[in-house]
Coordinates of C-alpha atoms and ligand atoms in Angstrom, one line a residue:
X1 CA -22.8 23.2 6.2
X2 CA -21.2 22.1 2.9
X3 CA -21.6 18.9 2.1
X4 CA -18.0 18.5 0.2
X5 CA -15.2 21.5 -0.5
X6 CA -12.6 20.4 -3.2
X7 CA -9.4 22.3 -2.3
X8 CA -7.7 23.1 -5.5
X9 CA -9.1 23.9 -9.1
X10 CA -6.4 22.1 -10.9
X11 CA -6.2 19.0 -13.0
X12 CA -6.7 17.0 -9.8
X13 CA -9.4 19.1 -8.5
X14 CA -10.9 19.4 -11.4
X15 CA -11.3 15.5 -12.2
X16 CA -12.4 15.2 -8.5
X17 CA -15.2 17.6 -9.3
X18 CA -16.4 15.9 -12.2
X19 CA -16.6 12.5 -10.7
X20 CA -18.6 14.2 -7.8
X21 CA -20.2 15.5 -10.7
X22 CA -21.1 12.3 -12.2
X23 CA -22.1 10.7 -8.5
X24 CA -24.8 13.7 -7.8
X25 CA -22.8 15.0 -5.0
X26 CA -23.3 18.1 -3.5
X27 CA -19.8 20.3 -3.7
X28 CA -17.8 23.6 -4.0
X29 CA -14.4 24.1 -5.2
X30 CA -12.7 26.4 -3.8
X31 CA -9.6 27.9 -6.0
X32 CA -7.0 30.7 -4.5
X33 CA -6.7 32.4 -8.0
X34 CA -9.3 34.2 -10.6
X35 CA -11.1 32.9 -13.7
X36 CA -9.2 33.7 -16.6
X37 CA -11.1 31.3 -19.2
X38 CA -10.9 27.7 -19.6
X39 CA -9.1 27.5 -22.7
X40 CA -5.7 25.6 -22.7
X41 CA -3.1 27.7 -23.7
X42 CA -2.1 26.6 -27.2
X43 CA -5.8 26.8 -28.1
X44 CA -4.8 30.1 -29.4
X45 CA -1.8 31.9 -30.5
X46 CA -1.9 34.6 -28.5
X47 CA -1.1 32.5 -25.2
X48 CA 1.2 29.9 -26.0
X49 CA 3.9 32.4 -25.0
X50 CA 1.9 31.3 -21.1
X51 CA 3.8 28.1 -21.0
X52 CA 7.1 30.0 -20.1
X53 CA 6.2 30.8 -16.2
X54 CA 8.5 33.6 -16.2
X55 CA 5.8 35.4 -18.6
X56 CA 2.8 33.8 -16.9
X57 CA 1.4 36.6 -14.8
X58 CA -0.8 33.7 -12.8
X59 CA 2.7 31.7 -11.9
X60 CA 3.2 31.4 -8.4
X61 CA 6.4 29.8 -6.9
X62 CA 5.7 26.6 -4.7
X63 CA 8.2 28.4 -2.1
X64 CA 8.1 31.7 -0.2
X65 CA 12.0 31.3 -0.9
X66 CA 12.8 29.4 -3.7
X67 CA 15.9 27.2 -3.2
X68 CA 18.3 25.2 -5.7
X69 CA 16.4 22.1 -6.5
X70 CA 12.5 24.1 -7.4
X71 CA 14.1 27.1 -8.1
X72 CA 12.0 30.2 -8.6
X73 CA 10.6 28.3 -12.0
X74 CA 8.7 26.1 -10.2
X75 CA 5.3 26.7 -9.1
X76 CA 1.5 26.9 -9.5
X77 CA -0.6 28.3 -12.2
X78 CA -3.2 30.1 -9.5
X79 CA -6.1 30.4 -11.2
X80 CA -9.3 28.1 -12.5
X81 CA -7.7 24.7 -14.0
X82 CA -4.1 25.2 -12.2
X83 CA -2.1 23.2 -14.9
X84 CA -4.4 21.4 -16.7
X85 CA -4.7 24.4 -19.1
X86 CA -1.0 24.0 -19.5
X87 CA -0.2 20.4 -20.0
X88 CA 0.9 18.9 -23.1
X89 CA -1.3 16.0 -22.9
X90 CA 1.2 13.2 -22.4
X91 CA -0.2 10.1 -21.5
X92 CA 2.5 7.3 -20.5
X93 CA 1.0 4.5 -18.2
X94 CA 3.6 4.1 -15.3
X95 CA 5.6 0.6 -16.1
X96 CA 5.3 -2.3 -14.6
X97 CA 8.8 -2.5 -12.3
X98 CA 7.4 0.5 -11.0
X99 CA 4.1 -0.2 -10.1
X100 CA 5.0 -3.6 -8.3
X101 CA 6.0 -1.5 -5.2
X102 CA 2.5 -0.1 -5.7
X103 CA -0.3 -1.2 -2.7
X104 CA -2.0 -4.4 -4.3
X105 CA -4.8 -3.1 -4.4
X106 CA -4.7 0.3 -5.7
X107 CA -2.7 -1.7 -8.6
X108 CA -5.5 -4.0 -9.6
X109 CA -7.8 -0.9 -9.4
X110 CA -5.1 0.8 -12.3
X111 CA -4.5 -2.4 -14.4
X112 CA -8.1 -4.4 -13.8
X113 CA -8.5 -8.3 -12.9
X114 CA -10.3 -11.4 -15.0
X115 CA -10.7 -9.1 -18.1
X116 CA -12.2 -6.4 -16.4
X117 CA -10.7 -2.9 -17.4
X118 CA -8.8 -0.8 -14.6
X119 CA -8.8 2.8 -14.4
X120 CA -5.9 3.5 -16.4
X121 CA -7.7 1.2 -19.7
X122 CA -11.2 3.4 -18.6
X123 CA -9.0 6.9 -18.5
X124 CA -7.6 6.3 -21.9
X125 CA -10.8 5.6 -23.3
X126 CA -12.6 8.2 -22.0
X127 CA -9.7 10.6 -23.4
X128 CA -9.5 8.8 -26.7
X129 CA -13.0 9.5 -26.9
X130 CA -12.3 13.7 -25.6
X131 CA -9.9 13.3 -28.9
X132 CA -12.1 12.0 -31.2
X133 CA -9.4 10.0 -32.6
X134 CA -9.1 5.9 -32.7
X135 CA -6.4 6.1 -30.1
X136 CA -3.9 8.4 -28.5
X137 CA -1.2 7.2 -30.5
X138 CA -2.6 8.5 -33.7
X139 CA -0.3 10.5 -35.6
X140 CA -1.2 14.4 -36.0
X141 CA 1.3 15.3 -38.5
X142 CA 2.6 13.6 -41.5
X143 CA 6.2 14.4 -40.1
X144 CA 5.4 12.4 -37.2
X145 CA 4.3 9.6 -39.2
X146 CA 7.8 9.7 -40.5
X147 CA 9.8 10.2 -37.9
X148 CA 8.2 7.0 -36.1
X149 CA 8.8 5.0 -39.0
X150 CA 12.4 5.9 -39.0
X151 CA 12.5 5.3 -35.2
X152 CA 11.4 1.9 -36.1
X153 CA 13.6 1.0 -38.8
X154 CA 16.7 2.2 -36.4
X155 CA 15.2 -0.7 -34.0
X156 CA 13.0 1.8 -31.5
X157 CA 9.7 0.9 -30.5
X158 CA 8.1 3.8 -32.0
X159 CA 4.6 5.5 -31.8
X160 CA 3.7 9.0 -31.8
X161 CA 3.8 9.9 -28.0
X162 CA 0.2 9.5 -26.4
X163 CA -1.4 12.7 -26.0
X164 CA -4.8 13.8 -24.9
X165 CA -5.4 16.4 -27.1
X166 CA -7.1 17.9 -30.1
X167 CA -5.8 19.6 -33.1
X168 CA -7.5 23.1 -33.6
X169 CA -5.9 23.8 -37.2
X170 CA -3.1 26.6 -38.1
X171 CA -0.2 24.7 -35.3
X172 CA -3.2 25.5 -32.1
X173 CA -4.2 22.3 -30.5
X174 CA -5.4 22.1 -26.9
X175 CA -4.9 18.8 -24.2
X176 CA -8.1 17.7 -22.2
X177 CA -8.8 19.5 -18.8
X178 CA -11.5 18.1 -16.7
X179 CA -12.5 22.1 -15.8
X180 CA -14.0 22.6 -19.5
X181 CA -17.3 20.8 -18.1
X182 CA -17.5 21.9 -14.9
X183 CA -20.4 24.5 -13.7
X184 CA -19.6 27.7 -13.1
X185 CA -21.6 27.8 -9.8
X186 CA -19.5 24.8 -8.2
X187 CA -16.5 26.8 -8.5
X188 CA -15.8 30.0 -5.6
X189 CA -12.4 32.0 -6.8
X190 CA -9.8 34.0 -4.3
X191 CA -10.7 31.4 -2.0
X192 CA -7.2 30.4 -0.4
X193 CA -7.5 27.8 1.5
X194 CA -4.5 28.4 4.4
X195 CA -5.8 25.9 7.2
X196 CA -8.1 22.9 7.4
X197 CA -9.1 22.2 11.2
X198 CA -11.3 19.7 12.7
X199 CA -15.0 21.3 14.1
X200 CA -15.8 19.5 18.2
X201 CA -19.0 19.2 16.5
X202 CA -17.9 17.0 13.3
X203 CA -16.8 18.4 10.0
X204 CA -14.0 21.0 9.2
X205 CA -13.5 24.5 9.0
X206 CA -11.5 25.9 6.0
X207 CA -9.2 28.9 7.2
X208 CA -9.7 30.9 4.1
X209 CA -6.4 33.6 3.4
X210 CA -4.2 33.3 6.5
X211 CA -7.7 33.6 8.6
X212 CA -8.4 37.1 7.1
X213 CA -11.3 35.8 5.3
X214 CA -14.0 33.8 6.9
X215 CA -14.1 30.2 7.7
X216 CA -16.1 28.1 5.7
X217 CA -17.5 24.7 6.7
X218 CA -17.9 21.3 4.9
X219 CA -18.7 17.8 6.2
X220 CA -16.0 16.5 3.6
X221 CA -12.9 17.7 2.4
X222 CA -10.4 16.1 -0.8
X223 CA -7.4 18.3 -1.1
X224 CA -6.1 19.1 -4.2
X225 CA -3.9 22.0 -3.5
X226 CA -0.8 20.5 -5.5
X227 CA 1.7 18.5 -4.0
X228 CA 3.5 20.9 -2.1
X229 CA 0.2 22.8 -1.3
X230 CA -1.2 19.0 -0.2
X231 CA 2.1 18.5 2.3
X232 CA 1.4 21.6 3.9
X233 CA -2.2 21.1 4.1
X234 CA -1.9 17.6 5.6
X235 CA 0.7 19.1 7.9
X236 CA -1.3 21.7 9.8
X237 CA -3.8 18.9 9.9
X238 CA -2.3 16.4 11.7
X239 CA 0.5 18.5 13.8
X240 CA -0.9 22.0 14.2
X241 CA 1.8 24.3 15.2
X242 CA 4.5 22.5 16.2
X243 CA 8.2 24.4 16.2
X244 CA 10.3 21.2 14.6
X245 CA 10.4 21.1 11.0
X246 CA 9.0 17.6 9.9
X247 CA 10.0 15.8 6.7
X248 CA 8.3 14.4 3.7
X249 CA 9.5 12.9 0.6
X250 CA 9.1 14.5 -3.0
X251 CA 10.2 13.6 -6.5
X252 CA 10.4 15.2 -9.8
X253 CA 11.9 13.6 -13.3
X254 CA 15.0 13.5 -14.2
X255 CA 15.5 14.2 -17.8
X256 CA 18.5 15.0 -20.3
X257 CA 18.1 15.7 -24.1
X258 CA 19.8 17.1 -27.4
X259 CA 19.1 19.3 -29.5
X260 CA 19.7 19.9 -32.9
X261 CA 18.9 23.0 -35.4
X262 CA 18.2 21.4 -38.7
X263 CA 18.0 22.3 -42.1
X264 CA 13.8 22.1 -43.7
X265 CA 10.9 22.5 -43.5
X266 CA 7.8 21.8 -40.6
X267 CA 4.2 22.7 -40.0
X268 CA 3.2 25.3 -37.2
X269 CA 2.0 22.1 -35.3
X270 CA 5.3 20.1 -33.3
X271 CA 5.8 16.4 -34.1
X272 CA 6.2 14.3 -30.6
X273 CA 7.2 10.2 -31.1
X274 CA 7.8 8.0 -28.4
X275 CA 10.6 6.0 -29.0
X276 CA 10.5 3.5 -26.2
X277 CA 11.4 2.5 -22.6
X278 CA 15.2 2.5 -21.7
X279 CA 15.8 -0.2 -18.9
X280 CA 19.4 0.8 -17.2
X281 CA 18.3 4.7 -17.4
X282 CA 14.7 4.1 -16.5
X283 CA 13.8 6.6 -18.7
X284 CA 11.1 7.1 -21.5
X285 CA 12.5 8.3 -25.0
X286 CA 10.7 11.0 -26.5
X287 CA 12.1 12.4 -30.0
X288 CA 10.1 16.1 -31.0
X289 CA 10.8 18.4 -34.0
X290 CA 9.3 21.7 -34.1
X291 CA 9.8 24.5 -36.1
X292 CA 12.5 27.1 -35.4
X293 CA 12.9 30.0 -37.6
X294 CA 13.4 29.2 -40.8
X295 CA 14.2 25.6 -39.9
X296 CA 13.6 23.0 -37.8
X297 CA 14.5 22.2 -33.9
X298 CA 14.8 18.7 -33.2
X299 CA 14.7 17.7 -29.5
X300 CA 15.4 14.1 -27.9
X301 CA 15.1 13.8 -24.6
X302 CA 15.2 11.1 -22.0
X303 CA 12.7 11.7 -19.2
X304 CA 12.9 8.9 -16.1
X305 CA 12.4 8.1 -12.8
X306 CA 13.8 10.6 -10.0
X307 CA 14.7 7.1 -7.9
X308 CA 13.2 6.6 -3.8
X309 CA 17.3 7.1 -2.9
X310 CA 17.2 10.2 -4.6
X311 CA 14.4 11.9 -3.6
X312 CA 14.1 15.5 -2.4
X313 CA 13.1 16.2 0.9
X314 CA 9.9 18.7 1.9
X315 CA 10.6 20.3 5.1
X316 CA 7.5 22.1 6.6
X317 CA 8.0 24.4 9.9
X318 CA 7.4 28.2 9.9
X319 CA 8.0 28.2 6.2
X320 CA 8.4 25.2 3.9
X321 CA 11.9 24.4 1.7
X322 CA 12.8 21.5 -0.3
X323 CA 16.1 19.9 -0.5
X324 CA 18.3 17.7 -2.1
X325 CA 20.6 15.6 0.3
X326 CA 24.7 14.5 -0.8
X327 CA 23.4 10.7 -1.6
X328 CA 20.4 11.8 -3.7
X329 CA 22.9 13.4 -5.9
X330 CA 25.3 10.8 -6.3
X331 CA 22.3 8.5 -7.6
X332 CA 20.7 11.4 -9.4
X333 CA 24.3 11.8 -11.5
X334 CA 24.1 8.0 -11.9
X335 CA 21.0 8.6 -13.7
X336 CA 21.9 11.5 -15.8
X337 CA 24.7 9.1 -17.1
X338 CA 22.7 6.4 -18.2
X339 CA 20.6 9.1 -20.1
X340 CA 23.5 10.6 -21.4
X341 CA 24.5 6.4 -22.7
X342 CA 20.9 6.7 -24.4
X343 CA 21.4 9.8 -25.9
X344 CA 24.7 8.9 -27.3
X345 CA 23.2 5.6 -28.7
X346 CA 20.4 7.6 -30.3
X347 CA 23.2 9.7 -32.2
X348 CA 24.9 7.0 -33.3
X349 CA 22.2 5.3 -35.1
X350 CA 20.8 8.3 -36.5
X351 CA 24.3 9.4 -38.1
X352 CA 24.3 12.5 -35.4
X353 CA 27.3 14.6 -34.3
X354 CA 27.2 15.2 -30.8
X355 CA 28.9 17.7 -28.4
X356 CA 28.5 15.6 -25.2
X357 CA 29.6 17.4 -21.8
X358 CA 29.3 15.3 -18.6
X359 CA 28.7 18.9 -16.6
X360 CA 25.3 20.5 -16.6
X361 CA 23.8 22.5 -19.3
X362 CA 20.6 24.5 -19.4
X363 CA 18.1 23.8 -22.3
X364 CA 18.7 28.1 -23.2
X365 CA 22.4 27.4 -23.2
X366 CA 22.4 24.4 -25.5
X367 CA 20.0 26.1 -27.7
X368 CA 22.0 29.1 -28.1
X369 CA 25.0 26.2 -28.5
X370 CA 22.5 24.4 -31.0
X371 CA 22.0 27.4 -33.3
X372 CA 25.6 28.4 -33.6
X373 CA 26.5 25.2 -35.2
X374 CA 23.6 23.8 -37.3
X375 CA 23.1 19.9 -37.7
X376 CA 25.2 19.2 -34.2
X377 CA 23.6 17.7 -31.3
X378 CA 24.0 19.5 -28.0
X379 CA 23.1 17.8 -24.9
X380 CA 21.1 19.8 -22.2
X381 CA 19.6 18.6 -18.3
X382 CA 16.4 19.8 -17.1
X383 CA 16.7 20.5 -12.9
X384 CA 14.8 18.7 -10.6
X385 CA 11.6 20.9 -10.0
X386 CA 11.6 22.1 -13.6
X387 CA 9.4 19.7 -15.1
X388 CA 6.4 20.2 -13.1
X389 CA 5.8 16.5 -11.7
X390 CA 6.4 17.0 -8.4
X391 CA 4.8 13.4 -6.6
X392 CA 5.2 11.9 -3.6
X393 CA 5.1 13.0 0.1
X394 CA 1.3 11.8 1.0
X395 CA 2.3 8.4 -0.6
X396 CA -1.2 6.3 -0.8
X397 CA -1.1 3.2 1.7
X398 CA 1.4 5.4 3.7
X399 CA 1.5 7.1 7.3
X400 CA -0.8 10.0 6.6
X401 CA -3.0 8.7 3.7
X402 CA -4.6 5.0 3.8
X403 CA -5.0 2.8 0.7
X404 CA -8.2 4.5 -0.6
X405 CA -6.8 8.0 -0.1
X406 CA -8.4 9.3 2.9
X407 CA -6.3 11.0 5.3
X408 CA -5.8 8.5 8.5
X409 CA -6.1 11.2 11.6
X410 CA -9.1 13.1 9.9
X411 CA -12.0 10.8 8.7
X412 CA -14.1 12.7 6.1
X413 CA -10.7 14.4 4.4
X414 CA -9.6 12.9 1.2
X415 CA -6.7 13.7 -1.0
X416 CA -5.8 13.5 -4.7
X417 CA -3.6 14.2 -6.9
X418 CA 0.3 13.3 -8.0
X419 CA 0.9 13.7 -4.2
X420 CA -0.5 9.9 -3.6
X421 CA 1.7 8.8 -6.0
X422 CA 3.8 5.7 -3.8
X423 CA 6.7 5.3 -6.7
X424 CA 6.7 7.6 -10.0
X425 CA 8.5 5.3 -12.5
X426 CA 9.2 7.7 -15.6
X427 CA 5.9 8.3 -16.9
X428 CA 4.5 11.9 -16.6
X429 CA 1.7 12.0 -14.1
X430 CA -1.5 12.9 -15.4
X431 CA -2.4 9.8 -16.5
X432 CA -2.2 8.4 -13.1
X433 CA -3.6 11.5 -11.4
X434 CA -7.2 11.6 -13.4
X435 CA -7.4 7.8 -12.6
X436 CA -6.9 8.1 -8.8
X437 CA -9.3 10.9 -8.9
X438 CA -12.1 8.7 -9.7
X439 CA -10.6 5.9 -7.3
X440 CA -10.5 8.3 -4.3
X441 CA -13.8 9.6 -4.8
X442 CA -15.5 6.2 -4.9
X443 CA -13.6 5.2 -2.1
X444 CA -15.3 8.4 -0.2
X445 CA -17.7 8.1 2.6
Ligands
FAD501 C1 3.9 23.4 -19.3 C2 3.5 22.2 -18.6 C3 3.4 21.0 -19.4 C4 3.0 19.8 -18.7 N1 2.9 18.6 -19.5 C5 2.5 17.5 -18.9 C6 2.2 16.3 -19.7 O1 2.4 16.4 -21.0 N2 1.8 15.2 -19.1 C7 1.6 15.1 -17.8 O2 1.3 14.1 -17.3 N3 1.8 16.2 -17.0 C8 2.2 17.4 -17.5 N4 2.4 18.5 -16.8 C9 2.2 18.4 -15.3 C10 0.7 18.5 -14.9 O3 0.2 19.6 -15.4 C11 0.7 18.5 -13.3 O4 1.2 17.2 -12.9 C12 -0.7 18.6 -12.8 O5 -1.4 19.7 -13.3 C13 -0.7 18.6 -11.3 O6 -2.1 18.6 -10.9 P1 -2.5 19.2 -9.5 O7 -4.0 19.2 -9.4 O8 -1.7 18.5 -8.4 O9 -1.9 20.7 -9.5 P2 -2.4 22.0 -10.3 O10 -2.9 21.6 -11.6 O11 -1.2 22.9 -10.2 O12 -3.6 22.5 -9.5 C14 -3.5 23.0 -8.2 C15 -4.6 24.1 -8.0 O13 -4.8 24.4 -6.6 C16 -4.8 25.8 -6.4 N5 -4.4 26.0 -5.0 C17 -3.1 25.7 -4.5 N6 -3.1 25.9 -3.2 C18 -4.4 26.3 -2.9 C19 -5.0 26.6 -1.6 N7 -4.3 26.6 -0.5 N8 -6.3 27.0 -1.6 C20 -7.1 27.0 -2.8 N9 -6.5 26.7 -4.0 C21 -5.2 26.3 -4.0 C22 -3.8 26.3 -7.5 O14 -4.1 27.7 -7.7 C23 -4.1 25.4 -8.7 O15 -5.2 26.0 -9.4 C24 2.8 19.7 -17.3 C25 2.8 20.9 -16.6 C26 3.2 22.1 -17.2 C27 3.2 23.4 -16.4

């Protein structure tokens, strides 16, 4: 019998691996799609075009039927590294307000006590040292040198964004994926994972493809399947094959931005600054430029929290949906309108003319807004399941998973990933999710 099976070859399966790595523990991960290399995608040219999922021939929709909020956009990159070979490398701690409604302990194991460094001051340094810069808010282009001096002459705390990644020359650059390291023999692919039951004799066995396949065994398990993937996993767990549909609780980002087609000239690498924390929108304030033709795209955008009363609700019965109740919506608009405040605030101290509508715009439809009339802001929302941070639903501390990220009804199953995530704040996830990978292994039996 295996000793450990990682479900899930993504950024959270990944990191679990390489801790397990690190500890000398015998493992195999098991990953539903191929190998298709482990480069990240703006490593080269010829694959950047990847980060669009409708021209990622690896995307897979989260849902069988995609509804409103995670439309058919939203989904899984099946194949060795999931995401992690997609992400931009955005590194935001979650803040503080959040965090206090975090389990004690798991907090002091982020942040650190008596001078000792947490996870999240260990993370950083351990990608700041990937980077092989001085830290992750060094610039990597003179125009973002610029733009957050600028930022912090109009009064914005500004830095260039945190990123984990690594300029590659000629505008490629890749972000930091645990997979890069990992062995090739540690890692089985077209092994989908469709059932985890409990053996009479100890152990589990891993239904592999809807039980076509054969059933593999492992005295531990840590699911990494995604968030969604996660839910459902957990579900057939703990209730089997029940008829009622049960519920668990999911949140994404909520984010609104501008953009603006500007005269000049940028380098083939985009310029990100992070421009500060906004309290009443509870939203992070990122400012990018890129280029765009023969000119230059600038995009502001206000990313924050999807709030606990807003959440999205995962329904899993004989086939999963997720949606998004009358009250969530009312406190989701109240959101969007604080971001919208932001935005227009940003304008106005940069000299900006703005074409602000209260209604919802896509980011294509403000861009092709944006490019009619040059040098005017137009203000675009992102919907929820867009962003790719789905969180939430196996909440650590909570009914299914205790404060160490085990799975309460199955002793020997651990999980990891955004899904253990209690409250998102605004930050983007990974951050949080490569430091609870190395908490929930160590916490592992
Ligand atoms: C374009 C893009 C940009 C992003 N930028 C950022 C950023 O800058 N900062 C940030 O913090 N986050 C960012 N993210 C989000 C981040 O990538 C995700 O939060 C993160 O990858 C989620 O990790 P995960 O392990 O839960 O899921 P994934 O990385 O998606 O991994 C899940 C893996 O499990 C496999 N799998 C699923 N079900 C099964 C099963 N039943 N059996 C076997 N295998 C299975 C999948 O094929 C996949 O490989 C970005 C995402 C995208 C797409």
């Amino acid at each position: 019998m295996l000793d450990t099976a990682v479900i899930g070859s993504g950024m959270a399966g990944t990191a679990v691996a390489a801790e397990l790595e690190r500890l000398g523990r015998d493992y195999i991960v098991l990953e539903a799609g191929p190998h298709q290399g482990r480069a990240h995608i703006a490593a080269d040219e010829g694959s950047a075009h990847l980060a669009d999922p409708a021209q990622d021939p690896a995307f897979t929709p989260f849902l069988a039927q995609p509804g409103t909020p995670y439309g058919p956009l939203s989904g899984y990159r099946r194949r060795v590294g999931g995401r992690s070979l997609y992400w931009r490398g955005i590194c935001l701690r979650i803040e503080d307000d959040a965090l206090r409604e975090w389990p004690a302990e798991v907090r002091r194991a982020l942040l650190g006590t008596d001078g000792e460094p947490g996870l999240y001051a260990r993370t950083e340094a351990a990608l700041k040292a990937w980077s092989g810069g001085t830290r992750l808010t060094q610039a990597r282009t003179e125009t973002e040198e610029a733009m957050a001096k600028e930022l912090a002459g109009l009064g914005y705390p500004a830095v260039p964004t945190p990123r984990a990644i690594r300029t590659l020359g000629q505008g490629r650059w890749e972000a930091y994926s645990p997979v890069t390291g990992l062995p090739s023999e540690r890692i089985r692919t077209g092994h989908r994972v469709s059932a985890v039951r409990k053996r009479a004799e100890g152990g589990y066995s891993l239904i592999l493809d809807d039980g076509d396949g054969p059933a593999l065994d492992a005295r531990h398990v840590v699911l990494c399947a995604g968030t969604v993937g996660n839910i459902e996993l957990v579900d057939g767990l703990v209730h089997g094959q029940h008829r009622e549909p049960r519920r668990y609780s999911l949140v994404d980002h909520v984010a609104c931005g501008m953009l603006v087609v500007e005269d000049g000239r940028h380098g083939a690498m985009e310029s990100s600054v992070h421009a500060g924390f906004d309290a009443p929108s509870r939203s992070n304030l990122i400012v990018e430029r890129q280029r765009h033709g023969s000119g230059v795209l600038m995009d502001a955008w206000a990313m924050g929290e999807q709030p606990p009363e807003a959440a999205s609700t995962v329904l899993v019965g004989d086939r999963t949906s997720i949606v998004l109740e009358p009250p969530a919506l009312a406190a989701l608009d109240a959101v969007r309108r604080e971001q919208r405040n932001l935005l227009r605030e940003l304008a106005r101290r940069t000299g900006l003319k703005a074409r602000f509508r209260e209604e919802y715009v896509s980011f294509d439809e403000a861009l092709a807004q944006a490019e009619a009339q040059p040098g005017t802001a137009v203000v675009y929302d992102a919907t929820i399941g867009e962003l790719d941070h789905e969180s939430g639903g196996l909440p650590l501390d909570g009914e299914h998973v205790d404060v160490a990220g085990q799975l309460r009804e199955a002793p020997g199953v651990a999980v990891a990933g955004p899904c253990l995530i209690p409250r998102a704040g605004a930050a983007n996830p990974s951050l949080t999710t490569l430091a609870l990978a190395r908490y929930v292994v160590q916490h592992m039996s």
